[in-house]
Amino acid sequence: MVIVLEKNIREDDKQRIRSFLEKRSLKVNEIAGEEETIFGAVGKLSLDPREVEILPGVQRVIPISKPYKMASREFKRENTVVEVRGVKIGGSRISVIAGPCAVENREQIFEAARCVAESGAVMLRGGAYKPRTSPYAFQGLGAEGVKLLREAGDAYGLPVVTEIVSADYIPEMIDYVDVYQVGARNMQNFELLKKLGALGKPVILKRGLSATIEEWLMAAEYLLSSGTNDVILCERGIRTYEKATRNTLDLSAIPVVRSLTHLPIIVDPSHAVGIRDKVPPMGLAGIAAGADGLIVEVHPCPECAMSDGAQSLYPEQFEKMMRDIEVLAPVVGRAVSRRAVKAFKASGSPSQPETASKSPSAESVADYIRRKGGAVCAYSGNQGAFADQAITCYFDNAVSKLPVNSFQKVIEAVIDGNADFGMLPIENSLAGSVYENYDNLSLYEDIEIVGSVTIRVEHSLLAVKGADLDTIKTVYSHPQPFVQCAEFLARHPEWKHVETESTGTAARIVAESGDISNAAIASDVTGPLYHLEVLKTGIETNPLNYTRFVIVAKKGAVVCPVPNFSAVIFTAANEPGSLYKALGLFTKYGLNLTKLESRPIHGEPWRYRFYANIALPSGVAASAVSSERIRSAVNELQTKAVEDNIVEDVRILGLYDSTATV
Ligand code: PEP
Ligand code: MN
């Protein structure tokens, strides 16, 4: 049963409830959520909930109706996020785990780790004890394989996951493994589950070949009730009558599992389909269905693989799939989890990450937050605004949010030190550039761009309980959503439009009015925040509506070790051919000029400042060598081009990794 405690419960009352339950042989787990603190009590004996309900400090008691208790949504409403050495599985991110089926030798696993890290995997997989169907097939390198996996993971900054086939191997694995994988064939090896759970380490629990969802969750219950809180479910295909694929990927399990349990769920498209070319489409389908991530087999040379070669992706195929996931992620309201890629020498041997800035104190965004034990990010608007969602996408919950009421105030908060970061919208896929922020970036020289994140903008019409489309008379929103929802609004010409400073503010006004004739256009996430109901969702005219935000910080505070993107402002000299020569520089370094925008220079009529976005062309993997191109081009623009009087006033707005998240 779940015991919801009173908000201001006294410590001694809490203790009394705990011992009451423990005396009745119930195992008690305390879960402090954002909204409330609960005790989850599970055990063999049944207890009358009324006996607990009357104890001082108890708000209410909810019996758990499912046979799995700790794994059920009733036990814990909030999604569980499993954190493994800074990598999170679950929450607002999509995390991709990749690597070969088996560790075969040092060279192979290092090469695999390099490829998958460069393409954006956040964890390395590789089997060392292989549960093969045939006793004559390659059985894995055993303890030696586990050590090699760890070395390769460490070299490329990736935590490691490997399969455990028997509890007997725990002693030789424990010092090297971050996440244990329980394979499909062992899902119901309850002795293994109990011993593994007792380690308290994260476990990926694959679904058995013919296990029902309930059996799978019961297996998770074994792990949870034995002592670990960190269980990741993995759908890897089930056995059906179909022979065209190795198994049948049960995509419907994802939304079903999502509603039954708080545990994160990932998809293994490799073992599901068994055929290389079919893996990326099913991986993408898994993400579209709402999975928290993927685990994928990638081999530097699939033809030479000692196991599962036919389903292992070529590194290029994996890179392409990662890029496709990047495009899909905002559609499902998520960001792709990325580790800051360490810099490596061209030879492939790992080296220390290089730093871009001369300042020895400069560090990456993630390191900065880690060192400070948290940070603050300012944004314009109220809770539920799109900038608020962008912060969650980029930082997850690593920062606290500071709402202010203008873009300028966001920048001032960063400069004054009231915030470490600021989240500013810079362009919208339909409405174009947010000029105010382009001008702000050129005006405030003490800040720079350290990252970016794109979110899908989906608008809803929200109102208080009891309202419907017929009761509405006035609609509140930011000016942009009024434009973006023009087609829907044209169907209701009688509605009055009132502009607010953000969509969050609109929602707040409507909630405070309590009036059924008012509605707000905002994101549906503002609904629960302001106790509003969604009257209609997806009211934007064009669903391909994305906003790119930039993350700003005080100049020199953080640095990106391997940038792939830069934003520069410059004024071309007032001479024939100067703009042409300036742009030629980007060609010289093989860079992609992805955007060129001009803005009038205040006080100098008919002269313009150019804003350029420059990127490493797609397909160039992030590495010290390739990112050096971007740095050299920017340096040359700043030094030689100024000396040669091609450009004046060059300012680098930022040199960052456009795909990284914290
Ligand atoms: C594996 O991940 O290599 C594996 C053997 O998977 P499964 O247990 O899903 O067959
Ligand atoms: Mn395999």
XYZ file of C-alpha atoms and ligand atoms in Angstrom:
673
model
C 0.000 0.000 0.000
C 0.961 3.611 -0.468
C 0.765 5.856 2.567
C 0.638 9.541 1.698
C 2.049 11.544 4.593
C 0.813 14.925 5.724
C 2.832 17.831 4.315
C 4.244 19.044 7.631
C 4.476 15.706 9.369
C 6.531 15.642 12.573
C 9.619 13.458 12.529
C 8.473 11.388 15.518
C 5.080 10.705 13.882
C 6.906 9.578 10.783
C 9.048 7.225 12.855
C 5.976 5.857 14.599
C 4.259 5.068 11.282
C 7.402 3.394 10.025
C 7.775 1.135 13.049
C 4.052 0.325 13.024
C 4.478 -0.989 9.485
C 7.778 -2.704 10.080
C 6.399 -4.535 13.115
C 3.840 -6.046 10.757
C 6.675 -7.332 8.537
C 6.151 -4.738 5.852
C 9.120 -3.326 3.999
C 8.954 0.469 4.007
C 10.357 2.705 1.317
C 10.254 6.450 1.714
C 9.806 8.423 -1.492
C 10.061 12.197 -1.233
C 8.411 13.584 -4.368
C 8.012 17.189 -5.471
C 4.386 17.293 -4.361
C 4.239 14.871 -1.457
C 6.178 12.376 0.603
C 4.966 8.820 0.665
C 5.764 5.543 2.348
C 5.503 2.538 0.087
C 4.868 -0.529 2.214
C 5.032 -4.020 0.766
C 5.054 -7.428 2.361
C 3.520 -10.831 2.483
C 0.887 -10.088 5.121
C -2.181 -8.098 4.288
C -3.056 -5.162 6.477
C -6.330 -3.321 6.833
C -5.708 0.156 5.344
C -8.029 1.695 7.944
C -5.575 0.740 10.688
C -2.930 2.883 9.007
C -5.251 5.689 7.991
C -5.944 6.639 11.614
C -2.275 7.054 12.564
C -1.245 10.685 13.227
C 0.540 12.208 10.233
C -1.151 9.998 7.617
C -3.051 11.915 4.944
C -4.475 8.926 3.056
C -3.791 5.295 2.216
C -3.979 3.905 -1.303
C -4.059 0.133 -1.682
C -2.087 -1.134 -4.690
C -4.321 -3.210 -6.890
C -1.584 -4.733 -9.058
C 0.374 -7.895 -8.232
C 3.610 -5.928 -8.705
C 3.749 -3.304 -6.002
C 6.982 -1.275 -6.003
C 7.046 -1.301 -9.798
C 3.510 0.039 -10.133
C 2.435 3.580 -10.951
C 0.181 3.472 -7.940
C 3.281 3.085 -5.756
C 5.072 6.022 -7.381
C 3.394 8.547 -9.643
C 6.506 10.377 -10.866
C 8.688 8.770 -13.509
C 11.859 7.175 -12.207
C 15.044 8.561 -13.709
C 17.995 6.199 -13.423
C 21.263 8.054 -13.135
C 24.520 6.347 -14.013
C 27.649 8.446 -13.563
C 25.965 11.562 -14.910
C 23.979 9.759 -17.623
C 20.247 9.761 -17.089
C 17.812 7.202 -18.428
C 14.242 8.461 -18.258
C 12.804 11.935 -17.785
C 12.899 14.509 -20.541
C 15.790 12.930 -22.439
C 16.338 10.215 -24.987
C 19.477 8.249 -24.144
C 21.121 5.907 -26.598
C 23.305 3.009 -25.488
C 25.404 1.388 -28.193
C 28.256 -1.006 -28.783
C 28.957 -4.479 -30.105
C 27.052 -7.605 -29.159
C 30.207 -8.971 -27.560
C 33.608 -7.663 -26.525
C 35.984 -9.516 -28.845
C 39.366 -7.897 -28.311
C 40.906 -4.606 -27.203
C 41.109 -3.042 -30.635
C 37.507 -3.891 -31.503
C 35.960 -2.528 -28.308
C 38.052 0.666 -28.354
C 37.137 1.315 -31.958
C 33.460 0.615 -31.253
C 33.539 2.957 -28.231
C 35.118 5.711 -30.297
C 32.535 5.450 -33.071
C 29.499 5.340 -30.829
C 30.770 8.147 -28.560
C 31.401 10.410 -31.530
C 27.921 9.797 -32.884
C 26.262 10.592 -29.569
C 25.821 7.365 -27.585
C 25.904 8.039 -23.846
C 26.708 4.507 -22.664
C 28.728 1.603 -24.041
C 27.356 -1.920 -24.299
C 29.282 -5.135 -24.885
C 28.694 -8.696 -23.715
C 31.421 -10.647 -21.952
C 29.349 -13.671 -20.937
C 27.177 -14.550 -23.894
C 24.079 -16.702 -23.416
C 24.265 -18.392 -26.816
C 21.650 -20.763 -28.149
C 24.403 -23.169 -29.198
C 27.039 -24.356 -26.699
C 29.512 -24.397 -29.599
C 29.115 -20.698 -30.402
C 31.443 -17.965 -29.058
C 30.703 -17.648 -25.329
C 32.418 -14.300 -24.691
C 35.737 -13.297 -23.117
C 34.436 -13.467 -19.542
C 36.249 -11.444 -16.872
C 38.818 -10.273 -19.409
C 36.010 -8.876 -21.585
C 34.479 -6.970 -18.673
C 37.824 -5.271 -17.969
C 38.326 -4.331 -21.610
C 34.815 -2.914 -21.781
C 35.509 -0.757 -18.747
C 38.809 0.506 -20.173
C 37.177 1.437 -23.470
C 34.268 3.114 -21.697
C 36.619 5.118 -19.493
C 38.718 6.186 -22.461
C 35.697 7.681 -24.176
C 33.774 8.913 -21.143
C 31.008 6.297 -21.375
C 29.560 4.294 -18.486
C 29.261 0.615 -19.384
C 26.522 -1.995 -19.472
C 27.070 -5.729 -19.807
C 25.021 -8.857 -19.372
C 25.204 -11.008 -16.251
C 24.170 -14.629 -16.731
C 24.759 -15.976 -13.243
C 25.144 -14.492 -9.773
C 28.406 -16.491 -9.537
C 30.030 -13.857 -11.737
C 29.196 -10.906 -9.478
C 32.631 -10.886 -7.754
C 34.514 -10.630 -11.040
C 32.158 -8.015 -12.467
C 31.387 -5.732 -9.565
C 34.387 -3.408 -9.833
C 33.938 -2.801 -13.539
C 30.255 -2.675 -14.360
C 27.985 0.393 -14.130
C 24.758 -1.244 -15.301
C 24.000 -4.969 -15.269
C 21.909 -6.337 -18.081
C 19.574 -9.246 -17.432
C 19.052 -10.945 -20.772
C 15.770 -12.124 -22.205
C 16.625 -15.732 -21.367
C 17.190 -14.878 -17.724
C 14.238 -12.610 -17.091
C 12.653 -15.144 -14.798
C 15.862 -16.378 -13.174
C 14.561 -15.259 -9.808
C 17.647 -16.290 -7.844
C 19.761 -14.101 -10.135
C 17.282 -11.216 -9.827
C 17.291 -11.369 -6.030
C 21.079 -11.359 -5.761
C 21.432 -8.658 -8.384
C 18.783 -6.449 -6.782
C 20.623 -6.708 -3.489
C 23.682 -5.034 -5.058
C 21.659 -1.825 -5.306
C 23.139 -1.084 -8.747
C 21.205 -0.139 -11.888
C 19.862 -3.042 -13.943
C 18.506 -3.238 -17.490
C 15.834 -5.909 -17.441
C 15.091 -7.301 -20.867
C 11.678 -8.698 -21.604
C 11.645 -12.485 -21.844
C 11.154 -14.128 -25.222
C 7.544 -14.965 -24.441
C 6.880 -12.991 -21.293
C 3.680 -11.051 -20.792
C 3.978 -7.466 -19.621
C 2.746 -8.526 -16.204
C 5.399 -11.260 -15.907
C 8.017 -8.732 -16.951
C 6.908 -6.263 -14.284
C 6.857 -9.059 -11.704
C 10.488 -9.737 -12.598
C 11.196 -6.010 -12.056
C 9.455 -6.377 -8.689
C 12.011 -9.034 -7.688
C 14.822 -6.564 -8.372
C 13.125 -3.639 -6.615
C 12.066 -5.622 -3.584
C 15.614 -6.974 -3.216
C 17.147 -3.542 -2.855
C 17.721 -1.578 -6.052
C 15.625 1.417 -7.067
C 17.181 1.612 -10.507
C 15.524 -0.731 -12.955
C 15.339 0.054 -16.675
C 12.935 -2.069 -18.692
C 13.990 -3.086 -22.183
C 11.590 -4.237 -24.897
C 13.651 -6.406 -27.253
C 11.011 -8.212 -29.278
C 8.931 -11.233 -28.415
C 8.497 -14.589 -30.086
C 5.574 -14.793 -32.494
C 4.739 -16.969 -35.497
C 6.466 -14.460 -37.795
C 9.742 -15.673 -39.279
C 10.734 -12.708 -41.452
C 12.364 -11.019 -38.464
C 14.266 -12.539 -35.545
C 11.503 -11.523 -33.127
C 8.501 -9.186 -33.241
C 9.108 -5.802 -31.680
C 6.129 -5.165 -29.427
C 5.925 -1.392 -29.740
C 2.532 -1.319 -28.098
C 4.240 -2.451 -24.893
C 5.817 0.996 -24.556
C 2.715 3.105 -23.910
C 1.181 0.229 -21.943
C 4.218 -0.129 -19.677
C 4.398 3.645 -19.336
C 0.955 3.733 -17.770
C 1.499 0.688 -15.552
C 4.898 1.576 -14.108
C 7.093 4.536 -13.197
C 10.212 2.715 -14.437
C 11.977 3.953 -17.577
C 11.690 1.836 -20.708
C 14.122 1.503 -23.584
C 13.948 -0.413 -26.861
C 16.473 -2.839 -28.325
C 15.677 -2.822 -32.052
C 18.729 -4.979 -32.858
C 17.617 -8.195 -31.172
C 14.023 -7.440 -32.111
C 14.504 -7.521 -35.873
C 17.869 -9.241 -36.287
C 18.537 -7.592 -39.644
C 20.782 -4.549 -39.844
C 18.761 -2.490 -42.316
C 15.586 -2.904 -40.309
C 17.165 -1.656 -37.079
C 17.112 2.150 -37.618
C 13.428 2.354 -38.646
C 12.388 0.314 -35.615
C 14.664 2.344 -33.345
C 12.954 5.503 -34.559
C 9.565 3.849 -34.134
C 10.500 3.070 -30.538
C 11.292 6.719 -29.894
C 8.069 7.790 -31.593
C 6.170 5.377 -29.338
C 7.615 7.132 -26.290
C 10.657 5.047 -25.293
C 13.229 6.714 -23.036
C 16.058 5.465 -25.195
C 17.554 2.673 -27.239
C 20.181 0.000 -26.850
C 21.691 -0.779 -30.224
C 24.363 -3.130 -31.524
C 27.086 -1.368 -33.490
C 30.283 -3.056 -34.694
C 33.280 -1.436 -36.425
C 33.256 -4.361 -38.845
C 29.957 -6.268 -38.680
C 31.173 -8.875 -41.221
C 33.938 -9.854 -38.808
C 31.685 -9.940 -35.717
C 31.837 -13.097 -33.595
C 28.164 -12.770 -32.665
C 25.095 -11.016 -34.057
C 26.966 -9.498 -37.024
C 23.871 -9.519 -39.246
C 22.028 -7.162 -36.921
C 24.991 -4.947 -35.980
C 24.972 -1.498 -37.539
C 27.912 -0.072 -39.430
C 29.197 3.019 -37.598
C 27.878 5.221 -40.453
C 24.419 3.713 -40.139
C 24.461 4.427 -36.422
C 25.537 8.016 -37.011
C 22.681 8.500 -39.472
C 20.180 7.002 -37.052
C 21.383 9.350 -34.296
C 20.889 12.313 -36.576
C 17.379 11.128 -37.409
C 16.607 10.737 -33.700
C 17.800 14.321 -33.208
C 15.153 15.441 -35.709
C 12.441 13.271 -34.198
C 13.094 14.153 -30.545
C 11.417 17.579 -30.443
C 8.363 16.111 -32.191
C 7.809 13.924 -29.145
C 8.726 16.758 -26.789
C 12.185 15.542 -25.873
C 15.858 16.300 -26.297
C 18.583 13.772 -27.089
C 20.938 13.204 -24.185
C 24.510 13.973 -25.209
C 27.783 13.800 -23.371
C 30.328 16.482 -24.099
C 32.614 14.507 -26.420
C 36.174 14.409 -25.192
C 38.784 15.495 -27.670
C 40.921 12.760 -29.156
C 44.130 12.768 -31.084
C 43.844 11.850 -34.753
C 45.529 8.487 -34.011
C 42.483 7.542 -31.998
C 44.337 7.297 -28.705
C 42.578 9.198 -26.000
C 44.030 12.450 -24.750
C 42.967 15.100 -22.320
C 40.106 17.264 -23.515
C 41.445 20.476 -24.908
C 40.017 23.775 -23.841
C 39.072 26.560 -26.149
C 39.615 29.492 -23.894
C 42.793 30.968 -22.585
C 41.198 31.186 -19.188
C 42.402 28.234 -17.110
C 39.269 28.397 -14.972
C 36.934 27.825 -17.922
C 35.039 24.536 -17.817
C 32.155 22.865 -19.639
C 28.545 23.696 -18.774
C 28.084 20.294 -17.096
C 31.334 20.572 -15.100
C 30.441 24.106 -14.021
C 27.075 22.945 -12.673
C 28.665 19.928 -11.008
C 31.351 22.016 -9.298
C 28.819 24.543 -8.040
C 26.400 21.815 -7.002
C 23.664 23.391 -9.131
C 22.985 26.580 -11.064
C 20.237 29.018 -11.966
C 18.838 29.620 -15.441
C 16.774 32.741 -16.103
C 13.998 32.903 -18.695
C 11.381 35.377 -19.760
C 7.822 34.465 -18.838
C 6.044 32.355 -16.283
C 6.059 28.720 -15.338
C 4.937 26.615 -18.290
C 6.261 29.084 -20.892
C 8.085 27.474 -23.824
C 11.394 28.827 -22.463
C 10.661 26.967 -19.227
C 10.244 23.755 -21.249
C 13.441 24.523 -23.167
C 15.319 24.696 -19.843
C 13.976 21.276 -18.856
C 14.976 19.879 -22.249
C 18.507 21.259 -22.127
C 19.396 21.041 -18.439
C 16.917 18.387 -17.318
C 16.656 19.193 -13.607
C 20.264 20.272 -13.088
C 19.327 23.952 -12.666
C 16.692 25.938 -10.858
C 14.637 28.341 -12.942
C 14.373 32.077 -12.496
C 11.399 33.650 -14.280
C 11.794 37.341 -15.203
C 9.612 39.529 -17.386
C 11.716 40.422 -20.423
C 14.598 39.124 -22.547
C 16.699 42.038 -21.382
C 16.104 41.066 -17.762
C 17.294 37.539 -18.604
C 20.593 38.958 -19.826
C 20.881 41.342 -16.895
C 20.311 38.472 -14.464
C 23.248 36.638 -16.054
C 25.512 39.704 -16.008
C 24.609 40.582 -12.412
C 25.277 37.026 -11.307
C 21.676 36.415 -10.222
C 21.601 33.623 -12.782
C 24.380 31.458 -14.224
C 22.593 30.926 -17.514
C 19.843 32.520 -19.563
C 17.474 30.840 -22.041
C 16.636 33.068 -25.016
C 14.517 32.215 -28.082
C 16.480 33.058 -31.211
C 14.454 31.777 -34.146
C 11.183 30.111 -34.973
C 10.756 27.803 -37.946
C 7.631 29.673 -39.094
C 8.034 33.219 -37.830
C 11.791 33.535 -38.459
C 14.366 35.324 -36.309
C 13.624 36.827 -32.932
C 15.273 40.123 -33.823
C 15.064 41.483 -30.326
C 17.464 38.801 -29.174
C 19.807 39.206 -32.126
C 20.079 42.851 -31.142
C 20.479 41.950 -27.483
C 23.344 39.603 -28.304
C 25.158 42.311 -30.202
C 24.499 44.873 -27.480
C 25.643 42.947 -24.423
C 29.281 42.097 -24.875
C 29.613 40.392 -21.493
C 27.624 37.343 -22.463
C 28.131 34.551 -24.959
C 26.215 31.596 -26.312
C 27.213 28.281 -24.745
C 24.587 25.952 -26.162
C 21.313 25.639 -27.994
C 18.167 23.570 -27.884
C 15.197 23.232 -30.219
C 11.709 22.492 -28.997
C 8.485 21.824 -30.807
C 5.874 24.500 -30.231
C 2.448 22.996 -29.895
C -0.348 25.307 -28.818
C -3.496 24.471 -26.890
C -6.550 26.419 -25.887
C -6.919 26.298 -22.100
C -9.684 27.496 -19.821
C -11.093 26.976 -16.349
C -13.332 24.039 -15.504
C -16.841 24.448 -16.913
C -15.755 26.433 -19.965
C -16.185 25.199 -23.519
C -15.674 26.701 -26.970
C -19.132 28.323 -26.768
C -18.525 30.129 -23.461
C -15.251 31.755 -24.576
C -15.285 35.484 -25.361
C -11.685 36.599 -24.710
C -8.413 34.863 -25.543
C -5.112 35.768 -23.868
C -1.667 34.971 -25.286
C 1.704 36.213 -26.442
C 1.589 37.930 -29.888
C 3.417 35.017 -31.631
C 0.839 32.314 -30.823
C -1.941 34.593 -32.118
C -0.157 34.620 -35.477
C 0.680 30.916 -35.345
C -2.932 29.923 -34.558
C -4.523 32.286 -37.099
C -6.479 29.562 -38.923
C -8.084 28.225 -35.759
C -8.838 31.724 -34.452
C -10.438 32.691 -37.781
C -13.131 30.102 -37.016
C -14.067 32.180 -33.966
C -14.082 35.765 -35.253
C -16.146 36.966 -32.294
C -13.332 36.274 -29.782
C -11.449 39.276 -28.437
C -7.628 38.908 -28.398
C -5.564 40.255 -25.486
C -1.759 40.171 -25.716
C 0.356 39.106 -22.735
C 4.130 38.959 -22.204
C 4.267 35.158 -22.348
C 2.003 32.148 -22.741
C 2.576 31.288 -19.082
C 1.295 34.725 -18.070
C -1.801 34.208 -20.228
C -2.519 30.923 -18.462
C -2.051 32.555 -15.064
C -4.448 35.425 -15.901
C -7.134 33.022 -17.077
C -6.716 30.813 -13.998
C -6.886 33.790 -11.622
C -9.993 35.182 -13.314
C -11.868 31.904 -12.742
C -14.119 33.111 -15.566
C -15.497 30.617 -18.131
C -15.495 33.320 -20.825
C -11.662 33.537 -20.778
C -9.190 31.234 -22.499
C -5.402 31.173 -22.961
C -3.324 29.919 -25.848
C -0.368 28.136 -24.281
C 1.360 24.788 -24.101
C -0.766 21.980 -22.662
C 1.821 21.531 -19.885
C 0.518 24.762 -18.364
C -2.851 23.031 -17.822
C -2.014 21.161 -14.622
C 0.277 23.989 -13.437
C -2.604 26.460 -13.368
C -5.453 23.962 -12.908
C -6.760 24.718 -16.379
C -8.441 22.298 -18.752
C -7.390 21.766 -22.339
C -10.332 22.693 -24.598
C -8.434 21.887 -27.770
C -4.863 20.891 -28.477
C -2.764 21.265 -31.649
C -4.402 24.533 -32.696
C -1.314 25.922 -34.440
C -1.847 26.264 -38.194
C 1.336 24.426 -39.118
C 2.388 21.535 -36.896
C 6.015 21.865 -38.079
C 6.541 24.635 -35.598
C 9.899 24.697 -33.810
C 11.693 27.307 -31.770
C 15.446 27.299 -31.316
C 16.670 28.715 -28.029
C 20.221 29.680 -27.146
C 21.724 29.309 -23.716
C 23.831 32.290 -22.679
C 26.386 32.613 -19.879
C 28.822 35.237 -18.686
C 31.729 35.509 -21.093
C 34.520 33.036 -20.305
C 32.572 31.277 -17.526
C 32.203 28.039 -19.445
C 33.797 26.557 -22.528
C 32.868 23.862 -24.997
C 35.687 21.331 -25.456
C 34.615 20.234 -28.937
C 32.474 22.876 -30.664
C 30.661 22.178 -33.925
C 28.828 25.472 -34.258
C 29.594 29.148 -34.027
C 27.646 32.364 -34.222
C 29.539 35.466 -35.271
C 28.584 39.111 -35.824
C 30.666 41.291 -38.079
C 30.450 44.447 -40.094
C 31.864 44.149 -43.589
C 34.251 46.944 -44.546
C 32.655 49.592 -46.733
C 34.490 48.392 -49.855
C 33.605 46.394 -52.944
C 33.954 42.646 -52.383
C 34.501 42.742 -48.623
C 31.440 40.631 -47.736
C 32.366 38.165 -50.478
C 35.894 37.857 -49.067
C 34.630 37.434 -45.512
C 32.290 34.638 -46.530
C 35.045 33.023 -48.571
C 36.812 32.294 -45.304
C 34.149 29.818 -44.303
C 34.545 28.018 -47.617
C 38.300 27.918 -47.141
C 37.817 25.970 -43.894
C 35.090 23.725 -45.324
C 32.408 25.128 -43.045
C 28.715 25.375 -43.621
C 27.256 28.882 -43.485
C 23.805 27.949 -42.233
C 22.398 31.420 -41.779
C 23.261 34.973 -42.720
C 21.132 37.764 -41.391
C 21.628 41.515 -41.502
C 20.464 44.043 -38.919
C 20.650 47.815 -39.105
C 23.380 49.412 -37.003
C 21.708 51.835 -34.652
C 22.878 55.383 -35.281
C 24.463 54.557 -38.655
C 21.658 54.692 -41.233
C 21.992 52.226 -44.115
C 24.873 50.306 -42.585
C 24.298 46.743 -41.469
C 25.789 44.209 -39.157
C 25.877 40.596 -40.368
C 25.014 37.651 -38.188
C 26.452 34.380 -39.391
C 25.836 30.879 -38.121
C 28.606 28.544 -39.134
C 28.634 24.811 -38.657
C 30.772 21.818 -39.341
C 29.124 20.226 -42.374
C 26.873 17.290 -41.529
C 28.701 14.010 -41.455
C 31.903 15.458 -39.976
C 32.112 13.696 -36.639
C 32.960 15.782 -33.601
C 36.639 15.507 -32.878
C 39.436 17.798 -31.887
C 40.673 17.858 -35.474
C 37.380 18.807 -37.095
C 36.388 21.321 -34.432
C 39.760 22.989 -34.917
C 38.468 24.088 -38.334
C 35.764 26.162 -36.752
C 38.183 27.733 -34.300
C 40.712 28.581 -37.029
C 38.110 30.193 -39.267
C 36.770 32.282 -36.412
C 40.317 33.281 -35.386
C 41.207 34.272 -38.904
C 38.066 36.374 -39.162
C 38.978 38.079 -35.922
C 42.620 38.767 -36.704
C 43.689 38.612 -40.327
C 40.400 39.724 -41.870
C 40.423 42.780 -39.625
C 44.064 43.569 -40.475
C 43.333 43.191 -44.184
C 40.382 45.541 -43.772
C 37.841 42.986 -44.986
C 35.733 43.243 -41.849
C 35.372 45.520 -38.857
C 33.974 44.819 -35.382
C 34.043 41.061 -35.302
C 32.388 39.495 -32.297
C 32.058 35.834 -31.590
C 28.706 35.230 -30.011
C 29.574 31.694 -29.142
C 31.540 28.600 -30.039
C 29.525 25.615 -28.896
C 28.231 22.120 -29.492
C 24.819 22.621 -31.043
C 23.701 19.066 -30.257
C 24.912 18.721 -26.663
C 22.638 18.793 -23.647
C 23.615 18.872 -20.001
C 22.310 -9.014 -26.041
O 21.948 -7.888 -25.649
O 23.386 -9.191 -26.622
C 21.384 -10.151 -25.855
C 21.811 -11.399 -25.804
O 20.098 -9.758 -25.766
P 18.761 -10.583 -25.433
O 18.927 -11.076 -24.028
O 17.687 -9.565 -25.583
O 18.649 -11.689 -26.440
Mn 23.552 -9.636 -29.360
